[in-house]
Amino acid sequence: MDTKKIFIVDDHVLFARSLAGLVNTFPNYQVIETFNNGAELVDALSSGITEPSLILLDIKMPIMDGIATMKWLKKYHPFVKVLALSMEDDEQTILAMLRNGAKGYLLKDTQPDLLMLAMDSVIQQGYFHTELVTNVLMHSLHEKQTLEQEFALKENEITFIKLACEEKTYKEIADEMNLSPKTIDGYRQQLFDKLNIKNRTGLVIFALKNKIIEI
Amino acid sequence: MDTKKIFIVDDHVLFARSLAGLVNTFPNYQVIETFNNGAELVDALSSGITEPSLILLDIKMPIMDGIATMKWLKKYHPFVKVLALSMEDDEQTILAMLRNGAKGYLLKDTQPDLLMLAMDSVIQQGYFHTELVTNVLMHSLHEKQTLEQEFALKENEITFIKLACEEKTYKEIADEMNLSPKTIDGYRQQLFDKLNIKNRTGLVIFALKNKIIEI
DNA sequence: ATTTTACACAGGGTTTTTCCTATTTTTTTT
DNA sequence: AAAAAAAATAGGAAAAACCCTGTGTAAAAT
């Protein structure tokens, strides 16, 4: 029972093969299966194959990509450990993987010994995070003005949005901002157009996404 | 200009003093001022004292605690670097500090050499995070069911909440859930009561807080 | 077997939100 | 100072959200 069973999911056959070779040189690790995309993995798991100790999961794949695969795993195999292995180092992708339960995130140009360390760490401690990931996590706490800039919100609009995210009526907001309810309604309408939303819940989501408010 | 100027903010005089002594033994570090609480720091910075290279900030303090101090600093001195130094290791506190811009978070029983490493790291790389902090960050991505449990939401209620957070009308939600609009209105009302909210925006915020939806 | 309890649903009314289309006022530009 | 642009404001109305109370039915508890 000492040997850790590994699945590899990656559409680059060559890479998958050589990675399998590498992993097999690690003591106590054995690659049991390789799949070319998420769908193949899902099929296999659905048809009752035993969960591995760890899945090495590529992100950019045809058919069913890493994020979709993670979402499926989260739902149907929430306890299987996954180490994301990818070329992309963009924040959104990394966060999406982590949010959906990836235990670690490595770039594909990682050194073999770091990969082994990461695999050990995920299996033993449940996670492994490089500085890259830590940075992304930290940054995601702050970022702020991303799209906010794009929409060029005015001071009053931001104030309005903030208040609209509290459980206030537009009348109350008008009072608080010392403006006519009709003006507030004007703000509302302009924002709905500009942000392409249909009602106040859309406004709340927008505010959250753009860190205009915090929860 | 090689010598880094340090402020210490801590209400435990004895600790502050000995910490100052310790820091002064580090090469290129000098403690310029110590304050007994956040308010004193704010006073000093407001009256024009030069920003230090780094502030070592305690969290639990009378008068103005670490979190309040961070909020103030975030607003008026957003670029000053702060290393939180604290006894508390609870998730909420750590997150609150990070969210408000702390560059690192150390427990007070940290070894001196780790403290020095952390200080170096914050000044040079802008941050320093221990495993503790990484764990908290990761956990904060997932946690889920915290209060959700407390309110014992039923499956249908959760579905309703999810849909209500999209920009759908209650009529549309009713259709999608194959229920009468009146039933949906019943869910709405019960949830408003149970969660103590006044309108749909409250529902969205609740859903986010409790990770019923993700943004 | 009977009472509770839980759930889906209804009637009907008030308030708020949302939408569309102007007009006035203020600010900026020329 | 006149013209143009931006911001505040209005009227009016339909739609949706919100609120309260009550009924039938099926499941659960006693």
XYZ file of N, CA, C and O in Angstrom, chain A residues 71 74 95 98-102 125 127 129 131 133-135 137-138 141-142 164-169 196-202 204-205 208-209 213-215, chain B residues 74 95 98-102 125 127 129 131 133-135 137-138 141-142 144 164-169 196-202 204-205 208-209 213-215:
312
model
N -14.520 20.890 -11.711
C -15.894 21.076 -11.247
C -16.592 19.723 -11.123
O -17.324 19.477 -10.159
N -15.105 17.861 -8.153
C -15.576 18.462 -6.908
C -16.929 17.891 -6.528
O -17.239 17.669 -5.366
N -6.969 30.780 -9.940
C -8.017 30.886 -8.934
C -9.147 29.912 -9.200
O -9.674 29.290 -8.275
N -8.092 26.494 -8.016
C -8.048 26.395 -6.555
C -9.446 26.396 -5.970
O -9.759 25.623 -5.066
N -10.272 27.284 -6.499
C -11.636 27.367 -6.002
C -12.362 26.048 -6.158
O -13.224 25.712 -5.371
N -12.008 25.338 -7.188
C -12.699 24.080 -7.421
C -11.980 22.887 -6.818
O -12.283 21.744 -7.131
N -11.032 23.187 -5.971
C -10.497 22.100 -5.156
C -9.126 21.572 -5.515
O -8.681 20.605 -4.898
N -8.450 22.164 -6.484
C -7.095 21.696 -6.758
C -6.232 21.916 -5.515
O -6.345 22.920 -4.844
N 0.302 16.286 3.216
C -0.262 17.432 3.934
C -1.527 17.973 3.301
O -2.164 18.862 3.849
N -1.830 19.684 0.533
C -1.717 20.816 -0.372
C -0.263 21.115 -0.670
O 0.638 20.670 0.035
N 1.729 24.743 -2.257
C 1.587 26.013 -2.952
C 2.901 26.722 -3.133
O 3.631 26.965 -2.176
N 5.222 29.988 -4.507
C 5.144 31.424 -4.350
C 4.169 32.027 -5.370
O 3.432 32.950 -5.057
N 1.447 30.812 -6.538
C 0.072 30.667 -6.082
C -0.212 31.596 -4.913
O -1.259 32.249 -4.855
N 0.727 31.673 -3.994
C 0.548 32.563 -2.851
C 0.346 33.990 -3.328
O -0.534 34.702 -2.849
N 1.151 34.383 -4.281
C 1.002 35.731 -4.819
C -0.370 35.953 -5.408
O -1.000 36.979 -5.177
N -3.084 34.402 -4.714
C -4.090 34.438 -3.647
C -4.101 35.796 -2.969
O -5.148 36.373 -2.716
N -2.926 36.284 -2.673
C -2.845 37.583 -2.019
C -3.432 38.657 -2.915
O -4.231 39.475 -2.496
N -7.045 39.081 -3.139
C -7.702 39.742 -2.007
C -7.840 41.234 -2.269
O -8.724 41.873 -1.740
N -6.948 41.759 -3.059
C -6.947 43.207 -3.238
C -7.412 43.661 -4.623
O -8.419 44.284 -4.778
N -26.703 50.808 -2.903
C -27.663 49.873 -3.492
C -27.369 48.437 -3.062
O -28.238 47.579 -3.114
N -26.124 48.214 -2.651
C -25.766 46.868 -2.191
C -26.165 46.646 -0.742
O -26.130 45.535 -0.245
N -26.476 47.726 -0.065
C -27.035 47.544 1.274
C -28.541 47.422 1.053
O -29.040 47.732 -0.006
N -29.223 47.039 2.051
C -30.644 46.759 1.817
C -31.489 48.027 1.917
O -32.409 48.108 2.703
N -31.164 48.964 1.062
C -31.876 50.234 1.101
C -32.780 50.381 -0.117
O -32.488 49.863 -1.184
N -33.850 51.127 0.047
C -34.680 51.455 -1.113
C -34.039 52.643 -1.820
O -33.212 53.355 -1.249
N -24.723 46.410 -18.501
C -25.453 45.336 -19.133
C -26.053 44.363 -18.119
O -25.836 43.160 -18.186
N -26.774 44.920 -17.204
C -27.436 44.101 -16.190
C -28.924 44.404 -16.185
O -29.351 45.425 -16.729
N -29.676 43.514 -15.585
C -31.123 43.639 -15.675
C -31.788 44.062 -14.373
O -32.922 44.535 -14.391
N -31.133 43.832 -13.283
C -31.739 44.282 -12.027
C -30.678 44.436 -10.934
O -29.487 44.243 -11.174
N -31.191 44.755 -9.772
C -30.293 45.145 -8.688
C -29.340 44.030 -8.280
O -28.242 44.301 -7.800
N -29.759 42.794 -8.421
C -28.839 41.723 -8.039
C -27.606 41.762 -8.947
O -26.496 41.517 -8.490
N -27.823 42.114 -10.195
C -26.690 42.239 -11.105
C -25.718 43.294 -10.620
O -24.503 43.148 -10.745
N -25.220 44.148 -7.503
C -24.485 43.634 -6.346
C -23.330 42.751 -6.808
O -22.196 42.889 -6.343
N -23.623 41.877 -7.741
C -22.577 40.988 -8.249
C -21.450 41.800 -8.877
O -20.268 41.549 -8.628
N -19.310 43.352 -6.253
C -18.441 42.366 -5.609
C -17.272 42.013 -6.512
O -16.114 41.998 -6.090
N -17.584 41.747 -7.753
C -16.542 41.361 -8.692
C -15.482 42.429 -8.793
O -14.301 42.136 -8.930
N -17.490 46.774 -3.265
C -17.834 46.454 -1.879
C -17.113 45.163 -1.497
O -16.659 44.416 -2.352
N -17.003 44.978 -0.197
C -16.411 43.744 0.317
C -17.464 42.997 1.114
O -18.355 43.609 1.686
N -17.309 41.697 1.149
C -18.258 40.998 2.020
C -17.569 40.586 3.310
O -16.388 40.607 3.411
N -4.594 51.876 5.348
C -4.973 51.585 3.962
C -5.475 52.845 3.275
O -5.252 53.076 2.093
N -7.541 37.053 8.051
C -8.088 37.538 6.781
C -8.352 39.033 6.818
O -8.080 39.747 5.854
N -5.081 40.823 6.309
C -4.592 40.711 4.937
C -5.427 41.543 3.983
O -4.925 42.231 3.116
N -6.727 41.451 4.181
C -7.627 42.202 3.318
C -7.339 43.690 3.388
O -7.544 44.421 2.434
N -6.913 44.125 4.540
C -6.663 45.547 4.688
C -5.217 45.918 4.418
O -4.786 47.013 4.739
N -4.490 45.001 3.869
C -3.196 45.386 3.336
C -1.960 44.951 4.101
O -0.856 45.333 3.731
N -2.130 44.185 5.172
C -0.939 43.701 5.867
C -0.118 42.854 4.902
O -0.660 42.077 4.127
N 10.578 42.029 -1.054
C 9.653 41.447 -2.011
C 8.213 41.909 -1.820
O 7.339 41.584 -2.600
N 6.145 41.099 0.577
C 5.250 40.269 1.361
C 6.029 39.137 2.022
O 7.154 38.824 1.644
N 4.692 35.263 3.719
C 3.576 34.476 4.224
C 4.015 33.105 4.699
O 4.629 32.354 3.962
N 3.201 29.298 6.329
C 2.274 28.229 6.020
C 0.910 28.494 6.652
O -0.128 28.235 6.045
N -0.600 31.289 7.136
C -1.365 32.231 6.329
C -1.831 31.573 5.036
O -2.977 31.728 4.621
N -0.957 30.828 4.418
C -1.340 30.143 3.192
C -2.534 29.233 3.445
O -3.489 29.193 2.674
N -2.468 28.528 4.541
C -3.583 27.652 4.888
C -4.874 28.428 5.029
O -5.915 28.013 4.529
N -5.637 31.256 3.764
C -6.087 31.747 2.462
C -6.774 30.646 1.670
O -7.830 30.850 1.077
N -6.145 29.491 1.669
C -6.738 28.382 0.944
C -8.096 28.040 1.526
O -9.077 27.896 0.812
N -10.984 30.071 0.656
C -11.552 29.862 -0.682
C -12.674 28.833 -0.639
O -13.560 28.840 -1.460
N -12.588 27.958 0.300
C -13.554 26.861 0.333
C -14.577 26.954 1.468
O -15.741 27.061 1.233
N -17.152 27.135 2.967
C -18.558 26.798 2.763
C -19.261 26.609 4.097
O -18.765 27.076 5.123
N -32.003 33.260 -7.586
C -32.315 34.645 -7.245
C -31.080 35.532 -7.372
O -31.185 36.742 -7.521
N -29.918 34.902 -7.318
C -28.685 35.673 -7.457
C -28.337 35.916 -8.913
O -27.457 36.702 -9.234
N -28.996 35.185 -9.799
C -28.844 35.517 -11.202
C -29.909 36.562 -11.478
O -30.799 36.768 -10.676
N -29.853 37.163 -12.594
C -30.784 38.267 -12.813
C -32.130 37.770 -13.328
O -32.593 38.166 -14.384
N -32.742 36.921 -12.549
C -34.015 36.358 -12.964
C -35.158 36.932 -12.141
O -34.988 37.286 -10.983
N -36.320 36.982 -12.751
C -37.507 37.378 -11.993
C -38.016 36.149 -11.251
O -37.681 35.019 -11.588
N -33.077 37.325 8.168
C -33.158 38.691 8.654
C -32.671 39.685 7.600
O -31.784 40.505 7.868
N -33.210 39.585 6.445
C -32.849 40.517 5.390
C -34.102 41.186 4.854
O -35.215 40.721 5.103
N -33.907 42.253 4.116
C -35.060 43.051 3.712
C -35.358 42.969 2.220
O -36.457 43.283 1.787
N -34.366 42.623 1.441
C -34.649 42.477 0.011
C -33.610 41.591 -0.660
O -32.706 41.065 -0.011
N -33.768 41.503 -1.958
C -32.977 40.543 -2.700
C -31.483 40.791 -2.632
O -30.696 39.855 -2.747
N -31.098 42.031 -2.477
C -29.656 42.283 -2.388
C -29.091 41.595 -1.142
O -27.984 41.074 -1.164
N -29.886 41.602 -0.092
C -29.453 40.914 1.115
C -29.227 39.434 0.854
O -28.307 38.822 1.390
N -28.331 38.094 -1.997
C -27.105 37.914 -2.765
C -25.887 37.945 -1.831
O -25.003 37.091 -1.912
N -25.876 38.913 -0.962
C -24.761 39.038 -0.027
C -24.665 37.778 0.839
O -23.579 37.227 1.039
N -23.198 34.912 -1.089
C -21.752 35.053 -1.281
C -21.017 34.725 0.011
O -20.044 33.976 0.018
N -21.478 35.302 1.085
C -20.826 35.079 2.373
C -20.756 33.605 2.694
O -19.792 33.121 3.256
N -23.035 30.801 -3.694
C -22.636 31.114 -5.058
C -21.202 31.630 -5.037
O -20.685 32.014 -3.990
N -20.596 31.600 -6.202
C -19.248 32.142 -6.353
C -19.286 33.287 -7.342
O -20.120 33.299 -8.235
N -18.382 34.191 -7.182
C -18.356 35.228 -8.210
C -17.206 34.984 -9.161
O -16.325 34.242 -8.895
